[in-house]
Coordinates of C-alpha atoms in Angstrom, one line a residue:
X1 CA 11.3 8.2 13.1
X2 CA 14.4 6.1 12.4
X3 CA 13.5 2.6 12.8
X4 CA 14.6 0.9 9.2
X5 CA 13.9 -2.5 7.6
X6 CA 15.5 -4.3 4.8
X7 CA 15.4 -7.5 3.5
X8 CA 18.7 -9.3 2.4
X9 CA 19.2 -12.3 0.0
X10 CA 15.6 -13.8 1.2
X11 CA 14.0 -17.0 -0.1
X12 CA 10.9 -17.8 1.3
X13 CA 8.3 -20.4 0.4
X14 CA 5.7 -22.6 1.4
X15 CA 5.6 -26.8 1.5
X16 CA 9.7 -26.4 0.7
X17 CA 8.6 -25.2 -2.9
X18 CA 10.2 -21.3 -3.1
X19 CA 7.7 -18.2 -4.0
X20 CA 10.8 -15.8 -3.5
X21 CA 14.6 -16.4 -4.1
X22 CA 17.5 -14.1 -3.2
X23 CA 15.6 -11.0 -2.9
X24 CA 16.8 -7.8 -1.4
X25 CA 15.2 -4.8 -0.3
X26 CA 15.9 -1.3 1.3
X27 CA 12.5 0.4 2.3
X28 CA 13.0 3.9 2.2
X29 CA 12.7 5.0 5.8
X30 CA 9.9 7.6 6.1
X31 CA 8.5 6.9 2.8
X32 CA 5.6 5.3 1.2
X33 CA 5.9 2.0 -0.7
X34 CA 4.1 0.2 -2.6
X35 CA 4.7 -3.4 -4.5
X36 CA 2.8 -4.3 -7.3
X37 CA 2.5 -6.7 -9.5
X38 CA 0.4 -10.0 -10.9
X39 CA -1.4 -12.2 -9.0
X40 CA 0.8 -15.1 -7.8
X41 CA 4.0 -13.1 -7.9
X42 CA 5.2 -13.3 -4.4
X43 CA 4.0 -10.0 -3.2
X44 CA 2.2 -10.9 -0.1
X45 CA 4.4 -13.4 0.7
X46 CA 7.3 -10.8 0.6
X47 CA 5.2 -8.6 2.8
X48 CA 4.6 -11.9 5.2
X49 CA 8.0 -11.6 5.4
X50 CA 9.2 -8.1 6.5
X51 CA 6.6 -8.4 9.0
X52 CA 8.0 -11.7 10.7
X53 CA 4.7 -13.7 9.7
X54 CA 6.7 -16.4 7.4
X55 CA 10.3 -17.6 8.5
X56 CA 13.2 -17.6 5.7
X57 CA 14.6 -20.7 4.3
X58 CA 17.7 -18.1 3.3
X59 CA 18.8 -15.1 3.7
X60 CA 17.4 -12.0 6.5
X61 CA 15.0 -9.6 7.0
X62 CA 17.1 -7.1 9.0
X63 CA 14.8 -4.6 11.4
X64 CA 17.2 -1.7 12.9
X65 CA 20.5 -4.0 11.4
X66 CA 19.5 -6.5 13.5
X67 CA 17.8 -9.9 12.3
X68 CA 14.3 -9.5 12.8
X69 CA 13.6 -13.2 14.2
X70 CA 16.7 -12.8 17.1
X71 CA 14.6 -10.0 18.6
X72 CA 12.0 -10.4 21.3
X73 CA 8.2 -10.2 19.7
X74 CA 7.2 -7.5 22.0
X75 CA 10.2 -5.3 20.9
X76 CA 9.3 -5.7 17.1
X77 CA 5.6 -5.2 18.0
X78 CA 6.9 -1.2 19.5
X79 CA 8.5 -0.8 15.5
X80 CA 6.5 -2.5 13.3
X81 CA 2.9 -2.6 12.7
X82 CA 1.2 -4.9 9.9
X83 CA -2.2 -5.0 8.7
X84 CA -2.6 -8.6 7.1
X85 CA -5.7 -8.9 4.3
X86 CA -8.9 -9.3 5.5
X87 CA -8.8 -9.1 9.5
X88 CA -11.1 -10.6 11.4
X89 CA -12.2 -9.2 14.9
X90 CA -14.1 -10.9 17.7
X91 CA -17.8 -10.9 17.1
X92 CA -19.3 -8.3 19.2
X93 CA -15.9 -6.0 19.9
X94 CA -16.7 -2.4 19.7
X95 CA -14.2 0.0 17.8
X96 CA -12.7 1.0 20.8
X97 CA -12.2 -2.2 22.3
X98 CA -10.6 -3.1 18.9
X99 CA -7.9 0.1 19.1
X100 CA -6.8 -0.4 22.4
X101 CA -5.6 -3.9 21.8
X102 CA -3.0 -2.1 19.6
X103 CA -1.6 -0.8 22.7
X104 CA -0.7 -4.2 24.1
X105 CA 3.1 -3.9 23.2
X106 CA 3.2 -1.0 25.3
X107 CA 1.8 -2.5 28.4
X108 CA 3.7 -3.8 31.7
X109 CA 3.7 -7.4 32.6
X110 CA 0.5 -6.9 34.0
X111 CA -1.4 -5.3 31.3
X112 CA -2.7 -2.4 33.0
X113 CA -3.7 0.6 31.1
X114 CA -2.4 3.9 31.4
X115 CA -2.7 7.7 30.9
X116 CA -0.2 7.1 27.7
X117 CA -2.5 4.3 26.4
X118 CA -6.0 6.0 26.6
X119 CA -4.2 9.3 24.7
X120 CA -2.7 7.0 22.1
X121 CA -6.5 5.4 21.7
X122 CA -7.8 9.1 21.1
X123 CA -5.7 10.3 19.1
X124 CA -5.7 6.9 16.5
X125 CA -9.4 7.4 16.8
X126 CA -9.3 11.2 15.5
X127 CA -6.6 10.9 13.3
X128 CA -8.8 8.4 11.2
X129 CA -12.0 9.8 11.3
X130 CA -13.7 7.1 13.8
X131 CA -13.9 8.7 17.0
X132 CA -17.6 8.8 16.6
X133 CA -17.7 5.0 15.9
X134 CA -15.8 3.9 19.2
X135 CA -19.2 2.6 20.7
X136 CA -20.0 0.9 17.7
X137 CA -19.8 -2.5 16.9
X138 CA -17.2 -3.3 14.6
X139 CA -19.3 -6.1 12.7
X140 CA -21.8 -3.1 12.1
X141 CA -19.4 -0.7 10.4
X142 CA -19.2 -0.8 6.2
X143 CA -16.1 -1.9 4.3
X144 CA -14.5 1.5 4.6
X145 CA -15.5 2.0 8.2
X146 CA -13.6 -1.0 8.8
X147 CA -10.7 -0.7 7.1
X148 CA -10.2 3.1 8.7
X149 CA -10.9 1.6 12.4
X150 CA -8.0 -1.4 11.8
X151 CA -5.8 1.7 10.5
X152 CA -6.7 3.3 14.1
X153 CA -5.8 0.3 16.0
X154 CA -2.3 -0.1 13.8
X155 CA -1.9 3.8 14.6
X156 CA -2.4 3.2 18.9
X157 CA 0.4 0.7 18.5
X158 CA 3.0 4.1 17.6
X159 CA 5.3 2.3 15.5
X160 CA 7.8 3.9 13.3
X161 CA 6.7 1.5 10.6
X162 CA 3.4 0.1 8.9
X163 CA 2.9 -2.7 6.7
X164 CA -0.5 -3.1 4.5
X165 CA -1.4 -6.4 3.1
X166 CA -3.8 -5.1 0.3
X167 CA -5.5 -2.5 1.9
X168 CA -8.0 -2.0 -0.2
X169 CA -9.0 -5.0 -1.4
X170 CA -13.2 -5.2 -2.1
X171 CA -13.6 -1.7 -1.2
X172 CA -15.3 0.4 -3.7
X173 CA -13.5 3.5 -5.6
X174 CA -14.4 5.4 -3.4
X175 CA -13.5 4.2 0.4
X176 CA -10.3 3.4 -1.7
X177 CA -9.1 6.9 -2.3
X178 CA -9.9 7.3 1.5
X179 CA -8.0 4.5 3.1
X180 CA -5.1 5.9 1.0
X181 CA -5.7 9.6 1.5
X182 CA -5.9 9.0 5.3
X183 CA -2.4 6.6 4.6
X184 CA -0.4 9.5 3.1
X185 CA -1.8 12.1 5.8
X186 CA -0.7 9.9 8.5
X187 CA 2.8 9.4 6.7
X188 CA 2.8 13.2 6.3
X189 CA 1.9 14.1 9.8
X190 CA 3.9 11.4 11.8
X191 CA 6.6 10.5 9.3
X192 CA 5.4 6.8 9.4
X193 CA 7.5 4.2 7.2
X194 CA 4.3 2.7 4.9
X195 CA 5.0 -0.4 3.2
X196 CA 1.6 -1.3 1.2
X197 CA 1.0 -4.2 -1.7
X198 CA -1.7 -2.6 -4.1
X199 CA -3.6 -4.3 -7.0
X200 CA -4.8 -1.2 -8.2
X201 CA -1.4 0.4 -10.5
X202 CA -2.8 4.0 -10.6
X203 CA -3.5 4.5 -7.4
X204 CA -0.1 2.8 -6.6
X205 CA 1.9 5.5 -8.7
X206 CA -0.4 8.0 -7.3
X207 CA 0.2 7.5 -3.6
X208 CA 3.9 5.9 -3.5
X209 CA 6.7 7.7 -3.3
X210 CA 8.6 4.5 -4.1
X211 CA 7.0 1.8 -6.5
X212 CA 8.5 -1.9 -6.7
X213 CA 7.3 -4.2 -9.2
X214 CA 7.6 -7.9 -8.9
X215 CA 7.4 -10.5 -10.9
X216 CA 7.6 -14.8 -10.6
X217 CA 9.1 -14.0 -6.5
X218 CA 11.7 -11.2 -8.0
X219 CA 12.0 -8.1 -8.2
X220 CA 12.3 -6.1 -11.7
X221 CA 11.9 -2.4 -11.4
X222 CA 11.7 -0.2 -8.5
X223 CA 11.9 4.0 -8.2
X224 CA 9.5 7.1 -7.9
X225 CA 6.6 6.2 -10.0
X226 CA 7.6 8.6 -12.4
X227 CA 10.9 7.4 -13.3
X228 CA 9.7 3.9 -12.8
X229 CA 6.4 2.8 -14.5
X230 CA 6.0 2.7 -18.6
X231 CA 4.2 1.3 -21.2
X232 CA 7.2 -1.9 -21.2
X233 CA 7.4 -2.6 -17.7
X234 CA 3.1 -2.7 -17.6
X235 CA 4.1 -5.1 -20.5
X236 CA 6.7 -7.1 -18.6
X237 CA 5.0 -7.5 -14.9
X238 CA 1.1 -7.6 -16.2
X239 CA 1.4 -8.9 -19.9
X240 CA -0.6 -5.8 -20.9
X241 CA -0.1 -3.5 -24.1
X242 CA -1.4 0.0 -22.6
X243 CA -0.3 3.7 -22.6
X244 CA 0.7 5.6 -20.0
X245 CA 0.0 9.1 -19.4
X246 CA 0.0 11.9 -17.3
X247 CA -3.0 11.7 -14.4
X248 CA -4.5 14.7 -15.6
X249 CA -5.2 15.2 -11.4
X250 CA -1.4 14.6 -10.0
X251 CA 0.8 14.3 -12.8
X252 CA 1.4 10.8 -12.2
X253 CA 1.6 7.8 -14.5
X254 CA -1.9 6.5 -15.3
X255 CA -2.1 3.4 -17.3
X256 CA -4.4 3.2 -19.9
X257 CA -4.9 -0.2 -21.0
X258 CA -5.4 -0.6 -24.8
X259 CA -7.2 -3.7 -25.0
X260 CA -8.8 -4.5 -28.6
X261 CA -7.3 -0.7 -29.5
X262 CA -5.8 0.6 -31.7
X263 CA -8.7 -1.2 -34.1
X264 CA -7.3 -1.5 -38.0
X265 CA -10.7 -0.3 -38.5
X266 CA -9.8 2.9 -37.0
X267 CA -6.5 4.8 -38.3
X268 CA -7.4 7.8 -36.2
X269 CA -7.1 5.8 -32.7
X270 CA -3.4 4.8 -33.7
X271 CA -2.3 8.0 -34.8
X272 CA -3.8 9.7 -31.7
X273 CA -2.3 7.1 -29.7
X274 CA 0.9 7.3 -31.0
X275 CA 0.8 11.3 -31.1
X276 CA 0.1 10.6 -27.2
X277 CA 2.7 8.9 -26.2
X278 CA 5.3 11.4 -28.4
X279 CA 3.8 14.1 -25.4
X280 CA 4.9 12.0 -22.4
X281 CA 8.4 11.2 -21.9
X282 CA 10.7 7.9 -21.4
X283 CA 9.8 7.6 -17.9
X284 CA 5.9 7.6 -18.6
X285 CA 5.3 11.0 -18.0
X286 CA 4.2 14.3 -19.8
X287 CA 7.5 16.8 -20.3
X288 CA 4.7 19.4 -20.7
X289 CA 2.8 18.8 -17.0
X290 CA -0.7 17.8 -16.8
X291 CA -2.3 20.6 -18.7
X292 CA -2.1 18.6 -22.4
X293 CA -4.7 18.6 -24.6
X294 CA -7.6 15.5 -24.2
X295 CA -6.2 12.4 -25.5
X296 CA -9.4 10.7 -24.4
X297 CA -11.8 12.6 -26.4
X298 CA -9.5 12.8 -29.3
X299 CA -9.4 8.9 -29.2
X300 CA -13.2 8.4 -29.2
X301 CA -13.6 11.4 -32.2
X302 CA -11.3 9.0 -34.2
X303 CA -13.3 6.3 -33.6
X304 CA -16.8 8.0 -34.1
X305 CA -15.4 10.2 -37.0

C-alpha cells in the first residue's frame, strides 16, 4: 500500500477563531501514528482535517500529492477510511448491515453488490473477531463489541489508509488493549497507514511506531516513542512532573506520574527515584532493556521503611 497523506502549512478553525496554524505533517506511509496531547490542543481537529471533515482556512492537506478537497469524494473514500469519536448507527442495523455500508465507495452507479463486496464483508468480519455477531444488533453489542464491528466496517471499505478519532475513548482497560491489538494486527497483516489520536500516553508509545505530540494547535515533538517521549516533553505538552521508564512488558516508555512524590517526608522515594531515572537513558528509555530491577517496590519500601 502506497497511498500517502501529508498535511502542508494548515490553519484550521472554527467561527474564524484558529485551533491550528501553519502545521505540517508527513504520515509515515504504512506505519502507525498516534497524536497526543492535552485536552483542547487541536488534535481532533487536526485529524478532522486529514480526513476532509473540516476545510482549511490555509494551507493543504495533500492525499497522493494531490489536494485532498480537488478530488472526487468517492475517490478519497477508495484511500482513506476515518473513524470519527463516538459513531452512531441506525437504531436497529445489524453488524452486517453496518459493514457492508463500508463497501459503498466500491459500488457502481447503481449500488448493486457483488462477489468482491460480500468477500470484503467476510473477511472485515473475521479479521476483527465479529463474524459471529453479524446477526446481531448493533445497539445490543458492549463498548468493545462496538468499537471492533466499526473497525470491520472501516476494514470492508480496503483503504490504504485509516484514521481513528479516539478510539478508545470510555472503553475499559481491557477492550482498550483489544481495539489496539486488533489495530496493529491489521497494520501488520495488510500494511494499513493508521493514523490514531490517543488520550491514553502509554498505550500511545506502546502501539505507535511514530508518536506526535501537540500542543495550543502546534506541533512540538514527533519520532519513535523511544527517541521521542521523556520526563520534559510529559512536562511541556501535559504540565506533569513524572518519570519515565522502561514498560517492563515492551520496553517502551511508560510514564509514571509523580504526583505529591517524591514526599520531603520520605528521602528514600527521591533517591530511588533519582537512582531510576540514572538506569534509563535521554530518550526515556532503559540502556539495560526491560529486565531492571523493581523500581516500584523499591519506591513503596522507602516509603514504608
Amino acid at each position: 500500500m502506497t497511498t500517502s497523506l501529508a498535511a502542508k502549512t494548515l490553519t484550521l478553525g472554527y467561527g474564524g477563531v484558529p485551533i491550528i496554524g501553519g502545521l505540517s505533517l508527513e504520515v509515515l506511509v504504512g506505519k502507525i501514528t498516534a497524536i497526543v496531547g492535552a485536552n483542547a490542543c487541536g488534535k481532533s481537529t487536526l485529524l478532522r482535517g486529514l480526513a476532509r471533515l473540516q476545510k482549511p482556512s490555509a494551507g493543504t492537506v495533500l492525499l497522493d500529492g494531490a489536494d485532498i478537497h480537488g478530488q472526487p469524494s468517492r475517490a478519497v473514500a477508495q484511500k482513506l477510511g476515518i473513524l470519527p469519536q463516538m459513531p452512531q448507527a441506525p437504531s436497529g442495523i445489524t453488524v452486517a448491515e453496518l459493514v457492508e455500508r463500508g463497501r459503498t465507495p466500491h459500488r457502481g452507479p447503481f449500488g448493486r453488490r457483488t462477489r468482491d463486496d460480500d468477500d470484503a464483508v467476510a473477511r472485515a468480519l473475521r479479521e476483527t473477531g465479529t463474524l459471529e455477531l453479524a446477526e446481531r444488533a448493533v445497539d445490543d453489542l458492549s463498548g468493545g463489541q462496538r468499537q471492533r464491528v466499526w473497525i470491520a466496517m472501516a476494514l470492508a471499505q480496503e483503504t490504504d489508509v485509516l484514521l481513528l478519532d479516539e478510539p478508545t475513548t470510555y472503553l475499559d482497560l481491557a477492550h482498550q488493549v483489544e481495539v489496539l491489538e486488533l489495530l496493529r494486527r491489521l497494520n501488520a497483516e495488510r500494511g494499513t497507514t493508521v493514523v490514531m489520536v490517543l488520550h491514553e500516553l502509554n498505550l500511545a508509545a506502546r502501539y505507535a511506531d511514530h508518536l506526535v505530540a501537540m500542543t495550543h494547535g502546534a506541533i512540538v515533538a514527533q519520532g519513535v516513542p523511544s527517541e521521542t517521549l521523556d520526563a520534559e516533553l510529559v512536562r511541556r505538552v501535559f504540565g506533569l512532573d513524572a518519570l519515565v521508564v522502561p514498560d517492563p512488558v515492551s520496553g517502551t516508555p511508560l510514564v509514571v506520574p509523580l504526583g505529591g512524590y517524591p514526599h520531603p517526608a520520605h528521602p528514600g522515594v527521591a533517591e530511588t527515584l533519582s537512582g531510576a531515572q540514572d538506569g534509563v537513558s535521554q530518550t526515556g528509555v532503559s540502556q539495560t532493556g526491560v529486565d531492571q530491577p523493581g523500581i516500584e517496590q523499591r519506591a513503596v519500601e522507602a516509603v514504608r521503611g
